[in-house]
Coordinates of C-alpha atoms in Angstrom, one line a residue:
Chain I
M1 CA 69.9 79.4 2.6
R2 CA 66.9 81.6 3.1
L3 CA 63.2 81.2 2.6
S4 CA 61.2 84.1 1.2
V5 CA 57.4 83.9 1.3
A6 CA 54.8 86.3 -0.2
L7 CA 51.2 85.1 -0.1
S8 CA 47.8 86.5 -0.4
H9 CA 44.5 84.7 -0.3
R10 CA 40.9 85.5 0.3
F11 CA 39.2 83.1 2.7
D12 CA 35.7 83.3 4.0
G13 CA 36.1 85.8 6.8
L14 CA 39.9 86.2 6.5
D15 CA 42.0 88.1 4.1
L16 CA 45.5 86.7 4.1
D17 CA 48.4 88.9 3.1
I18 CA 51.7 87.7 4.4
R19 CA 55.3 88.4 3.5
F20 CA 58.4 87.5 5.4
E21 CA 61.9 86.1 5.1
A22 CA 63.2 83.2 7.1
P23 CA 67.0 83.0 7.4
A24 CA 68.9 79.9 8.8
G25 CA 67.9 79.0 12.3
V26 CA 64.4 78.7 13.6
T27 CA 61.8 81.1 12.4
A28 CA 58.7 80.9 14.5
L29 CA 55.4 81.7 12.9
F30 CA 53.5 82.8 16.0
G31 CA 49.9 83.8 16.5
P32 CA 46.5 82.9 17.7
S33 CA 44.7 80.0 16.0
G34 CA 43.0 80.9 12.7
C35 CA 45.5 83.6 11.9
G36 CA 46.8 81.8 8.9
K37 CA 49.9 80.0 10.2
T38 CA 49.1 76.6 8.8
T39 CA 48.0 78.1 5.5
V40 CA 51.5 79.6 5.1
V41 CA 53.2 76.2 5.9
Q42 CA 50.9 74.3 3.5
A43 CA 51.5 76.8 0.8
V44 CA 55.3 76.4 1.2
A45 CA 54.9 72.6 1.0
G46 CA 52.7 72.9 -2.1
L47 CA 49.7 71.3 -0.4
L48 CA 47.6 74.4 -0.8
R49 CA 47.5 77.0 -3.6
T50 CA 46.8 80.5 -2.6
D51 CA 45.4 83.2 -4.9
S52 CA 48.8 84.8 -5.3
H53 CA 52.0 83.3 -4.1
H54 CA 55.8 83.7 -4.5
I55 CA 57.8 81.2 -2.5
Q56 CA 61.6 80.9 -2.9
V57 CA 64.2 78.9 -1.1
G58 CA 67.7 80.3 -1.8
E59 CA 67.7 80.7 -5.6
R60 CA 65.1 78.0 -6.2
V61 CA 61.6 79.2 -6.9
L62 CA 59.0 76.8 -5.5
S63 CA 56.0 78.7 -6.8
D64 CA 55.2 82.0 -8.4
S65 CA 51.7 83.0 -9.4
A66 CA 53.2 85.8 -11.7
T67 CA 55.0 83.3 -13.9
R68 CA 52.6 80.4 -13.3
T69 CA 55.3 78.4 -11.6
W70 CA 54.1 75.6 -9.4
L71 CA 56.3 72.8 -8.2
P72 CA 54.3 69.8 -7.0
P73 CA 55.0 68.8 -3.3
H74 CA 57.3 65.9 -4.2
K75 CA 59.7 68.2 -6.1
R76 CA 59.9 70.9 -3.5
R77 CA 62.4 69.2 -1.1
V78 CA 60.5 70.5 1.8
G79 CA 60.7 68.5 5.0
Y80 CA 57.3 68.6 6.7
V81 CA 56.8 67.6 10.3
F82 CA 53.0 67.5 11.0
Q83 CA 51.2 68.0 14.2
Q84 CA 50.3 64.3 14.3
D85 CA 53.3 62.2 13.4
R86 CA 51.7 60.7 10.2
L87 CA 54.2 57.8 10.2
F88 CA 53.3 55.0 7.8
P89 CA 51.7 52.2 9.9
H90 CA 52.6 49.5 7.4
L91 CA 56.4 50.2 7.7
N92 CA 58.7 49.8 10.6
V93 CA 60.8 52.6 12.0
R94 CA 63.8 52.0 9.8
Q95 CA 61.6 51.8 6.7
N96 CA 59.7 55.0 7.7
L97 CA 63.1 56.8 8.1
G98 CA 64.3 55.4 4.8
Y99 CA 61.2 56.5 2.9
G100 CA 62.1 60.0 1.9
R101 CA 65.8 59.1 1.8
W102 CA 65.1 56.7 -1.0
F103 CA 63.5 59.3 -3.1
A104 CA 66.4 61.6 -2.4
R105 CA 69.0 58.9 -3.2
N106 CA 70.5 60.9 -6.1
R107 CA 71.2 63.9 -3.8
A108 CA 73.6 64.2 -0.9
T109 CA 71.6 63.1 2.1
S110 CA 72.4 63.4 5.7
D111 CA 74.2 60.6 7.4
F112 CA 71.6 58.1 8.7
D113 CA 73.5 57.2 11.8
Q114 CA 74.1 60.9 12.6
I115 CA 70.4 61.8 12.4
T116 CA 69.2 58.8 14.3
G117 CA 71.8 59.6 17.0
L118 CA 70.9 63.3 17.1
L119 CA 67.3 62.4 17.7
G120 CA 68.0 59.5 20.0
I121 CA 66.1 56.9 18.0
D122 CA 68.9 54.5 17.1
A123 CA 67.5 51.9 19.5
L124 CA 64.1 51.9 17.9
L125 CA 65.0 51.1 14.3
N126 CA 63.5 47.6 14.1
R127 CA 60.4 48.4 16.1
R128 CA 56.9 48.7 14.6
V129 CA 55.3 52.1 14.7
A130 CA 52.2 51.1 16.7
G131 CA 54.1 50.3 19.9
L132 CA 55.9 53.6 20.2
S133 CA 55.1 56.6 22.5
G134 CA 53.9 59.9 21.1
G135 CA 57.3 61.5 21.7
E136 CA 59.2 58.7 20.0
K137 CA 56.9 58.8 17.0
Q138 CA 57.3 62.6 16.6
R139 CA 61.1 62.3 16.8
I140 CA 61.0 59.6 14.1
S141 CA 58.8 61.8 11.9
I142 CA 61.4 64.6 12.4
G143 CA 64.1 62.2 11.4
R144 CA 62.1 61.0 8.4
A145 CA 61.7 64.6 7.2
L146 CA 65.4 65.3 7.7
L147 CA 66.6 62.2 5.9
A148 CA 64.8 63.3 2.7
A149 CA 67.5 65.9 2.3
P150 CA 65.2 68.9 2.5
S151 CA 66.3 72.4 1.7
I152 CA 63.9 73.7 4.4
L153 CA 62.1 72.1 7.3
L154 CA 58.5 72.9 8.2
M155 CA 57.2 72.1 11.6
D156 CA 53.5 72.7 12.1
E157 CA 52.9 72.6 15.9
P158 CA 55.0 69.5 16.2
L159 CA 54.6 69.4 20.0
A160 CA 50.9 70.4 20.2
A161 CA 49.6 66.8 20.4
L162 CA 52.1 65.8 23.2
D163 CA 51.8 66.2 26.9
E164 CA 54.3 68.3 28.9
A165 CA 56.6 65.4 29.7
R166 CA 56.9 64.5 26.0
K167 CA 57.4 68.1 25.0
S168 CA 60.3 68.5 27.3
E169 CA 61.7 65.3 26.0
I170 CA 61.7 66.6 22.4
L171 CA 62.7 70.3 22.9
P172 CA 66.4 69.6 23.6
Y173 CA 66.5 67.6 20.3
L174 CA 65.0 70.6 18.5
E175 CA 67.6 72.8 20.0
R176 CA 70.3 70.5 18.7
L177 CA 68.7 70.4 15.3
R178 CA 68.7 74.2 15.2
D179 CA 72.3 74.3 16.1
E180 CA 73.7 71.4 14.2
T181 CA 72.0 71.8 10.8
N182 CA 72.1 74.7 8.4
I183 CA 68.5 74.3 7.1
P184 CA 66.1 77.1 7.8
I185 CA 63.3 75.8 10.0
L186 CA 59.8 77.3 9.9
Y187 CA 58.2 76.5 13.2
V188 CA 54.5 77.1 13.7
S189 CA 53.3 77.5 17.3
H190 CA 50.9 79.3 19.5
A191 CA 52.9 78.4 22.6
M192 CA 55.1 81.3 23.6
S193 CA 57.4 79.1 25.7
E194 CA 58.3 77.0 22.7
V195 CA 58.9 80.1 20.6
A196 CA 60.9 81.8 23.2
R197 CA 63.0 78.7 23.7
L198 CA 63.7 77.8 20.1
A199 CA 63.2 80.8 17.8
T200 CA 66.0 82.9 16.4
T201 CA 63.5 84.9 14.3
V202 CA 59.9 85.6 15.1
V203 CA 57.2 86.4 12.7
A204 CA 54.1 87.3 14.6
L205 CA 50.8 86.9 12.7
N206 CA 47.4 88.1 13.5
A207 CA 44.2 87.9 11.4
G208 CA 46.2 87.0 8.2
K209 CA 48.8 89.8 8.5
V210 CA 52.3 90.0 9.7
V211 CA 52.2 92.2 12.8
R212 CA 55.9 92.1 13.7
A213 CA 59.0 90.3 12.3
G214 CA 62.6 90.2 13.3
P215 CA 65.2 88.6 15.6
A216 CA 63.5 86.8 18.5
E217 CA 65.1 88.8 21.3
E218 CA 64.1 92.0 19.7
V219 CA 60.5 91.1 18.8
L220 CA 59.8 89.4 22.1
S221 CA 61.2 92.3 24.3
D222 CA 59.4 95.0 22.3
P223 CA 56.5 96.3 24.4
A224 CA 54.7 97.4 21.3
S225 CA 54.5 93.8 20.0
A226 CA 53.5 92.4 23.4
Q227 CA 50.0 93.5 22.7
A228 CA 49.9 91.6 19.4
L229 CA 51.6 88.5 20.9
G230 CA 49.2 88.4 23.8
L231 CA 49.8 90.2 27.0
R232 CA 49.6 87.1 29.2
Q233 CA 52.4 85.6 27.1
A234 CA 54.6 88.6 27.0
G235 CA 58.1 88.0 28.2
S236 CA 61.7 88.6 27.3
I237 CA 64.6 86.3 26.7
L238 CA 67.9 86.6 28.6
T239 CA 71.0 84.8 27.7
G240 CA 73.6 84.0 30.4
R241 CA 76.3 81.7 31.6
L242 CA 75.8 79.1 34.3
V243 CA 78.2 80.0 37.1
A244 CA 77.5 77.4 39.8
Q245 CA 75.1 74.8 41.1
H246 CA 74.2 75.5 44.7
D247 CA 73.4 72.8 47.3
D248 CA 70.0 74.3 48.0
G249 CA 68.7 73.4 44.6
L250 CA 69.4 76.8 42.9
S251 CA 71.6 77.5 39.9
E252 CA 73.5 80.7 39.6
L253 CA 73.4 82.4 36.3
A254 CA 75.5 85.4 35.2
V255 CA 73.6 87.7 32.9
S256 CA 74.8 91.1 31.7
A257 CA 72.9 93.0 34.4
G258 CA 74.0 90.9 37.3
T259 CA 73.2 87.5 38.9
L260 CA 70.1 85.4 38.6
Y261 CA 69.3 82.5 40.9
L262 CA 67.0 80.1 39.3
P263 CA 65.6 76.6 40.0
R264 CA 68.1 73.9 39.1
I265 CA 69.2 74.1 35.5
H266 CA 70.4 70.8 34.1
A267 CA 73.7 72.0 32.5
A268 CA 77.3 72.1 33.4
P269 CA 78.9 75.2 34.9
G270 CA 80.1 77.4 32.0
A271 CA 77.2 76.4 29.7
R272 CA 75.3 79.1 28.0
V273 CA 71.6 79.2 29.0
R274 CA 68.6 81.0 27.6
V275 CA 65.9 82.0 30.0
R276 CA 62.5 83.5 29.4
I277 CA 61.3 85.8 32.0
E278 CA 57.6 86.4 31.8
A279 CA 56.5 90.1 32.0
Q280 CA 53.9 89.3 34.7
D281 CA 56.6 87.8 36.9
V282 CA 58.7 91.0 37.0
M283 CA 58.0 93.5 39.8
L284 CA 59.5 97.1 39.8
S285 CA 60.9 99.1 42.6
R286 CA 62.4 102.6 42.5
T287 CA 64.8 101.9 45.4
R288 CA 66.7 98.8 46.1
P289 CA 64.4 96.8 48.2
E290 CA 65.5 95.4 51.6
G291 CA 64.2 92.4 53.5
L292 CA 62.6 90.9 50.4
S293 CA 62.2 87.2 49.7
A294 CA 62.8 87.5 46.0
L295 CA 66.4 86.6 45.2
N296 CA 66.8 88.4 41.9
I297 CA 67.1 92.1 42.0
L298 CA 68.5 93.7 38.8
P299 CA 69.3 97.4 38.5
A300 CA 67.8 98.7 35.3
T301 CA 66.7 101.8 33.3
V302 CA 63.2 102.2 31.9
R303 CA 63.4 102.4 28.1
A304 CA 59.7 102.5 27.2
V305 CA 56.3 102.3 28.7
H306 CA 53.5 100.9 26.6
A307 CA 49.9 101.3 27.8
G308 CA 47.2 99.3 26.3
G309 CA 43.4 99.4 26.8
G310 CA 43.4 97.4 30.0
P311 CA 44.5 98.3 33.5
G312 CA 48.1 97.3 32.8
V313 CA 51.2 98.7 31.1
I314 CA 54.2 96.9 29.7
V315 CA 57.4 98.4 30.8
Q316 CA 60.6 97.7 28.8
L317 CA 63.7 97.9 31.0
S318 CA 67.3 97.8 29.9
A319 CA 69.4 95.9 32.3
G320 CA 73.0 95.6 31.2
D321 CA 72.9 94.5 27.6
D322 CA 69.6 92.8 28.0
L323 CA 66.0 94.0 27.6
I324 CA 63.4 92.9 30.2
L325 CA 59.7 93.3 30.1
A326 CA 57.6 94.0 33.1
R327 CA 53.8 94.0 33.3
I328 CA 52.5 96.3 36.0
T329 CA 49.3 98.3 36.6
K330 CA 48.8 101.8 35.3
R331 CA 48.2 102.8 38.9
S332 CA 51.6 101.5 40.0
A333 CA 53.3 103.1 37.0
A334 CA 51.8 106.4 38.0
A335 CA 52.6 106.1 41.7
L336 CA 56.2 105.2 41.1
D337 CA 56.5 107.7 38.3
I338 CA 57.8 105.1 35.8
R339 CA 58.8 106.9 32.7
P340 CA 61.5 106.4 30.0
G341 CA 64.9 107.2 31.6
A342 CA 63.9 106.5 35.1
S343 CA 66.2 104.2 37.0
C344 CA 64.7 101.3 38.9
Y345 CA 65.1 97.7 40.0
G346 CA 63.5 94.7 38.3
I347 CA 62.6 92.0 40.7
V348 CA 62.1 88.3 39.7
K349 CA 61.1 85.5 42.1
S350 CA 63.3 82.5 41.4
V351 CA 60.5 80.0 41.6
S352 CA 58.4 81.9 39.1
V353 CA 60.7 80.8 36.3
A354 CA 59.4 77.4 35.0
Q355 CA 61.7 74.7 33.7
S356 CA 60.0 74.9 30.3
N357 CA 61.3 78.5 30.0
I358 CA 64.9 77.4 30.3
G359 CA 66.8 76.2 27.3
A360 CA 70.0 76.4 25.4
P361 CA 70.8 79.5 23.2
R362 CA 71.6 79.0 19.6
R363 CA 75.2 78.5 19.1
P364 CA 76.8 80.8 16.6
A365 CA 77.4 79.0 13.2
G366 CA 80.7 77.1 13.2
A367 CA 80.9 76.9 17.0
Chain Z
M1 CA 38.4 13.0 -5.5
T2 CA 38.2 12.1 -9.1
D3 CA 36.9 8.7 -8.2
W4 CA 34.4 10.1 -5.9
L5 CA 33.1 12.6 -8.4
G6 CA 31.7 11.4 -11.8
P7 CA 33.4 12.7 -14.9
Q8 CA 30.7 15.2 -15.8
E9 CA 30.7 16.4 -12.2
W10 CA 34.4 16.8 -12.1
I11 CA 34.5 18.7 -15.4
A12 CA 31.8 21.1 -14.0
V13 CA 33.9 21.7 -10.8
A14 CA 37.1 22.3 -12.8
L15 CA 35.3 24.6 -15.3
S16 CA 33.8 26.6 -12.4
L17 CA 37.1 27.1 -10.8
K18 CA 38.7 28.2 -14.1
V19 CA 35.9 30.5 -14.9
S20 CA 35.8 32.1 -11.4
L21 CA 39.6 32.5 -11.3
W22 CA 39.7 34.2 -14.6
A23 CA 36.7 36.4 -13.8
T24 CA 38.3 37.5 -10.5
V25 CA 41.9 38.0 -11.7
L26 CA 40.9 40.0 -14.8
S27 CA 38.3 42.2 -13.2
L28 CA 40.3 43.0 -10.1
P29 CA 42.5 45.7 -11.5
L30 CA 39.4 47.4 -13.1
A31 CA 37.6 47.1 -9.8
V32 CA 40.5 48.8 -8.0
L33 CA 40.5 51.6 -10.6
T34 CA 36.7 52.0 -10.4
A35 CA 36.7 52.0 -6.6
W36 CA 39.5 54.6 -6.5
A37 CA 37.6 56.8 -8.9
L38 CA 34.4 56.5 -6.9
A39 CA 36.1 57.0 -3.6
R40 CA 38.5 59.8 -4.4
K41 CA 37.5 61.6 -7.5
R42 CA 34.7 64.1 -8.1
F43 CA 33.8 64.1 -11.8
P44 CA 30.6 64.6 -13.8
G45 CA 28.9 61.3 -14.3
R46 CA 30.2 59.9 -11.1
Q47 CA 26.7 59.0 -9.9
L48 CA 26.0 57.4 -13.2
L49 CA 29.1 55.3 -13.0
N50 CA 28.2 54.3 -9.5
A51 CA 24.7 53.2 -10.7
L52 CA 26.1 51.3 -13.7
V53 CA 28.5 49.4 -11.5
H54 CA 25.8 48.4 -9.1
L55 CA 23.3 47.5 -11.8
P56 CA 24.1 43.8 -12.0
L57 CA 23.5 43.6 -8.2
I58 CA 19.9 44.8 -8.6
L59 CA 18.8 43.6 -12.1
P60 CA 17.5 40.1 -12.3
P61 CA 20.4 37.9 -13.4
V62 CA 18.4 36.7 -16.4
V63 CA 18.1 40.2 -17.6
T64 CA 21.9 40.8 -17.2
G65 CA 22.5 37.5 -19.2
Y66 CA 20.2 38.6 -21.9
L67 CA 21.8 42.0 -22.2
L68 CA 25.2 40.3 -22.5
L69 CA 23.8 38.1 -25.2
L70 CA 22.5 41.2 -27.0
S71 CA 25.9 42.9 -26.7
F72 CA 28.4 40.1 -27.0
G73 CA 26.4 37.6 -29.1
R74 CA 28.1 36.6 -32.4
R75 CA 25.6 38.6 -34.4
A76 CA 25.8 41.7 -32.1
P77 CA 28.1 44.5 -33.4
L78 CA 30.4 44.4 -30.4
G79 CA 30.6 40.6 -30.4
R80 CA 31.4 40.5 -34.1
F81 CA 34.0 43.2 -33.7
L82 CA 35.8 41.3 -30.9
E83 CA 35.7 38.1 -32.9
D84 CA 37.0 39.8 -36.1
T85 CA 39.8 41.7 -34.4
F86 CA 40.9 39.5 -31.5
G87 CA 39.4 36.2 -32.4
L88 CA 37.6 36.4 -29.1
V89 CA 34.2 34.7 -28.9
F90 CA 32.0 34.9 -25.8
A91 CA 28.7 33.4 -26.8
F92 CA 28.3 29.8 -25.7
R93 CA 31.9 29.5 -24.7
W94 CA 33.6 29.2 -21.3
T95 CA 34.9 32.7 -21.9
G96 CA 31.4 34.0 -21.9
A97 CA 30.7 32.3 -18.6
A98 CA 33.8 34.1 -17.2
L99 CA 32.5 37.4 -18.6
A100 CA 29.1 36.9 -17.0
A101 CA 30.7 35.9 -13.7
A102 CA 33.0 38.9 -13.8
I103 CA 30.2 41.3 -14.4
M104 CA 28.1 39.8 -11.6
A105 CA 31.0 39.8 -9.2
F106 CA 32.2 43.3 -10.1
P107 CA 29.9 45.4 -7.8
L108 CA 30.8 43.3 -4.8
M109 CA 34.5 43.8 -5.4
V110 CA 34.1 47.5 -6.0
R111 CA 32.2 48.0 -2.8
A112 CA 34.7 46.2 -0.7
I113 CA 37.7 48.0 -2.2
R114 CA 36.0 51.4 -2.2
L115 CA 35.4 51.1 1.6
A116 CA 39.1 50.3 2.0
F117 CA 40.0 53.4 -0.1
E118 CA 37.8 55.6 2.0
A119 CA 39.5 54.3 5.2
V120 CA 42.9 55.4 4.1
D121 CA 43.9 58.7 5.7
P122 CA 44.8 61.2 2.9
K123 CA 47.1 62.8 5.4
L124 CA 49.4 59.8 5.0
E125 CA 49.5 60.3 1.3
Q126 CA 50.2 64.0 1.7
A127 CA 53.1 63.1 4.0
A128 CA 54.5 60.8 1.4
S129 CA 54.3 63.5 -1.3
T130 CA 56.3 65.9 0.9
L131 CA 58.9 63.2 1.3
G132 CA 59.5 63.1 -2.5
A133 CA 57.0 60.5 -3.7
S134 CA 55.1 61.4 -7.0
R135 CA 51.5 60.4 -7.2
P136 CA 52.1 56.9 -8.7
W137 CA 54.7 56.2 -6.1
V138 CA 52.4 57.4 -3.3
F139 CA 49.8 55.0 -4.7
A140 CA 52.2 52.1 -4.9
T141 CA 54.0 52.5 -1.6
V142 CA 51.3 53.9 0.7
T143 CA 47.8 53.6 -0.7
L144 CA 48.0 50.1 -2.1
P145 CA 49.6 48.4 1.0
L146 CA 47.0 50.1 3.1
I147 CA 44.0 48.9 1.1
A148 CA 45.4 45.4 0.6
P149 CA 42.9 43.8 3.1
G150 CA 40.1 45.4 1.2
I151 CA 41.4 44.1 -2.1
I152 CA 41.7 40.6 -0.6
A153 CA 38.2 40.8 0.8
G154 CA 36.9 42.0 -2.5
A155 CA 38.6 39.3 -4.5
V156 CA 37.3 36.5 -2.3
L157 CA 33.8 37.9 -2.3
G158 CA 34.0 38.3 -6.1
F159 CA 35.4 34.7 -6.4
A160 CA 32.6 33.3 -4.3
K161 CA 30.0 35.2 -6.3
A162 CA 31.5 34.0 -9.5
M163 CA 31.5 30.4 -8.3
G164 CA 27.8 30.7 -7.5
E165 CA 26.7 32.6 -10.6
F166 CA 23.8 30.9 -12.4
G167 CA 21.1 33.1 -13.9
A168 CA 23.2 35.3 -16.2
T169 CA 25.5 32.5 -17.1
I170 CA 22.8 30.1 -18.2
T171 CA 21.0 32.8 -20.2
F172 CA 24.2 34.0 -21.9
V173 CA 26.1 30.8 -22.6
A174 CA 23.5 28.1 -21.9
N175 CA 24.3 24.8 -20.1
I176 CA 26.6 22.8 -22.4
P177 CA 28.5 20.0 -20.5
G178 CA 32.2 20.4 -20.8
Q179 CA 31.8 23.9 -22.4
T180 CA 29.7 26.2 -20.3
Q181 CA 28.3 23.9 -17.6
T182 CA 29.5 25.4 -14.4
L183 CA 28.9 23.9 -11.0
P184 CA 25.6 25.6 -10.3
S185 CA 24.4 24.8 -13.9
A186 CA 25.4 21.2 -13.3
V187 CA 23.5 21.0 -10.0
Y188 CA 20.5 22.4 -11.8
A189 CA 20.9 19.9 -14.7
F190 CA 21.2 16.9 -12.4
L191 CA 18.1 17.9 -10.6
Q192 CA 16.2 17.9 -13.9
V193 CA 16.9 14.2 -14.6
P194 CA 15.5 11.3 -12.6
G195 CA 18.3 9.7 -10.4
G196 CA 20.4 12.8 -10.5
E197 CA 20.0 13.7 -6.9
N198 CA 23.1 12.0 -5.7
S199 CA 25.3 13.8 -8.2
A200 CA 23.6 17.1 -7.3
L201 CA 24.3 16.4 -3.6
R202 CA 27.9 15.7 -4.2
L203 CA 28.3 18.9 -6.1
V204 CA 26.5 20.8 -3.4
L205 CA 29.1 19.4 -0.9
V206 CA 32.0 20.5 -3.1
S207 CA 30.4 23.9 -3.5
V208 CA 30.0 24.3 0.3
T209 CA 33.6 23.2 0.8
I210 CA 35.1 25.6 -1.7
A211 CA 33.0 28.5 -0.3
I212 CA 34.1 27.8 3.3
T213 CA 37.8 27.3 2.4
A214 CA 37.8 30.6 0.4
L215 CA 36.3 32.5 3.3
L216 CA 38.6 31.1 5.9
L217 CA 41.6 31.7 3.7
S218 CA 40.6 35.3 3.0
E219 CA 40.0 35.9 6.7
L220 CA 43.4 34.5 7.5
I221 CA 45.2 36.6 4.9
A222 CA 43.2 39.8 5.7
S223 CA 43.9 39.6 9.4
R224 CA 47.6 39.0 8.7
V225 CA 47.7 42.0 6.4
A226 CA 45.7 44.1 8.8
K227 CA 48.0 43.3 11.6
R228 CA 51.0 44.2 9.6
I229 CA 49.3 47.5 8.6
R230 CA 48.3 48.4 12.1
G231 CA 51.9 47.7 12.9
S232 CA 51.3 45.5 15.9

C-alpha cells in the first residue's frame, strides 16, 4: 500500500504546491510551522479541500480535482490521530476504541486484544476518559484510529502536546506500530528527534514546497538538505547492534565503522539500535587524537563539504557503511584542509547522545 | 389532592399540565433544529430567523395572542386550511392553548439549546467523521449526547414558561373553564369574583410547587448528564 499526494493551493501569503509518495512505514512530513504540513494531512483526511488535489491510497482515489472526485471523510478509511487526543468525553475507553470499529464492522478489522496489547491500554478499558493521563489518552486515540481498519494512518504532531516523559512513554509504541502493521503512516512533526527515531521516509517541506524527499537515512545525512531542515537540528542516523552492557553505565554498540560507547541503552545484547548523532556534537581531527576524554573515535573519509551563509559548514563523512554529519566552523575546515576525499576521524562524546535520540530501527517486513 | 382542590381548580391544573406537556414535547424537536441552524449554519436570512424566533419574547403577549387569532382563527385562511385538511381546530380549544404556550416557550428553548450547540467542540465531530461516521451518525452519537444537558435545560425552561403563559393564551383561546382555562387563567378568574381568593391561593401554591419540582428535577438530570459527559 502506498499513498500518493499531489496538492496545490493558494493561501494568503503561502503558495502550496506539494507532491510526494509515502510507502509503507513511517513517512515524516517535516518542516517549520506554517509550511503546510497540517494542510496536507487535512486534505488527505478530507477535512480541507485544496484548489487542486489528487490523493490516492493504493488503487483507491480519495480525491481528484481533475475528475471532480471527492470522498467525504467518513468514506476515506483514514485513521487520524490529532495533536490533542479528541477522545469522546461521553464514552468510556472501551466505547471510544469501539467507535470507529463499529462503522468498519463490515470490513476485516484488526484484532481488538492485539491492538490494546500493542498500545498497553488493556488495563484501562473500563475507565472514563477524564481521569486518564495525556499519554494514556493519546495511546487510546491511536488505538481508536487503528481499530477503524484504516488504509492509512495520519498522525499530526501526536506528541507535541505531551511532556518529555510522556513522549518517551509513547515512542516505543509508535516504533512497534511501524514494525507490526503494514499501513503507511504519515507523521507530521517539527521535532527532528522524533523524525530521526521513527521515520523510514522523510519529506522535508518549506514554505509550501517539498525541499527534499527520500529514505530517512539518505535525506537526514545529506549536507545539502541540512540547510533546509535546520542546521541546529542536522544529524545523521546510525544503525548498530548492541554488543554489551558495561558496569560503568555505558552500552557498547557495534556500528559499521567501529565501536560506539553510549549512555545506557535499555535493550538486550544483540538488539538492533538506531542512534541519531547530531552534527553539532561531532568533532573532526585529521590525526587519531591521543589523551582525549571522548570515547568514540571513528575513522572516516570526507565525502562532501557544504558551506552555508553562516560561519559553519556541514561535513558529510563516510564511516564504514554509514554516513555521519559534522558541523564545524569554516575556519576549522580551512585550517584542517577538510575537502572531499580527505581522511579524518569523527569524534563523538558519549554523553552528548541523549536518550531521546536512541530507538529501535525498523525491522524488515516479515522479520 | 383532589379533595383539597375544588373541581374547577383541579381541572385547570390538569389542563395546564396537559397543555404544557404537549407544547414542550412537540416544539422540542423544532427547537433543536432551529438552534442547530442558528448555531452552526450560515445562510441568508439567518438574522431574520433569529429575530422571528425571539419575537414572542419581546412582543406583548396580548399582541402575540391576537396575531395567533388572526392566523389560526376559524375564519383565517391558515386556520380554515388546517381544519379542512386535518380536522385541527385551534381557536377556543385546548389545542390553541398548547399552540400559544409552545410559541411563547420556543425562544427560551432555542436559546438554551443553541448555547449547548455552541459549546460542542467541532473537532470532536471531525474526529468522529474520520472514524467512519456520516453526518447523521455524528449528530446522533456525538453532538446529541453532548448537548443533552442543554436540551433538558431548554425543555424545563420551556415547560415552566408554558405553565405560566397567560396573555397570549387568554387572547387567543379565551378563558373557558374545562376547555381553555389554564392555571394562570383560573387564578385570574378566581380573583375577579368575590370569595375567590382562597381558590386562587391554593392554585398559586400548586403553581409554585410544580415550578420548584420541575427546576429541581432538571438540575438533577442535567448534573447527572453533565457528569457523564465530562467523564468523571
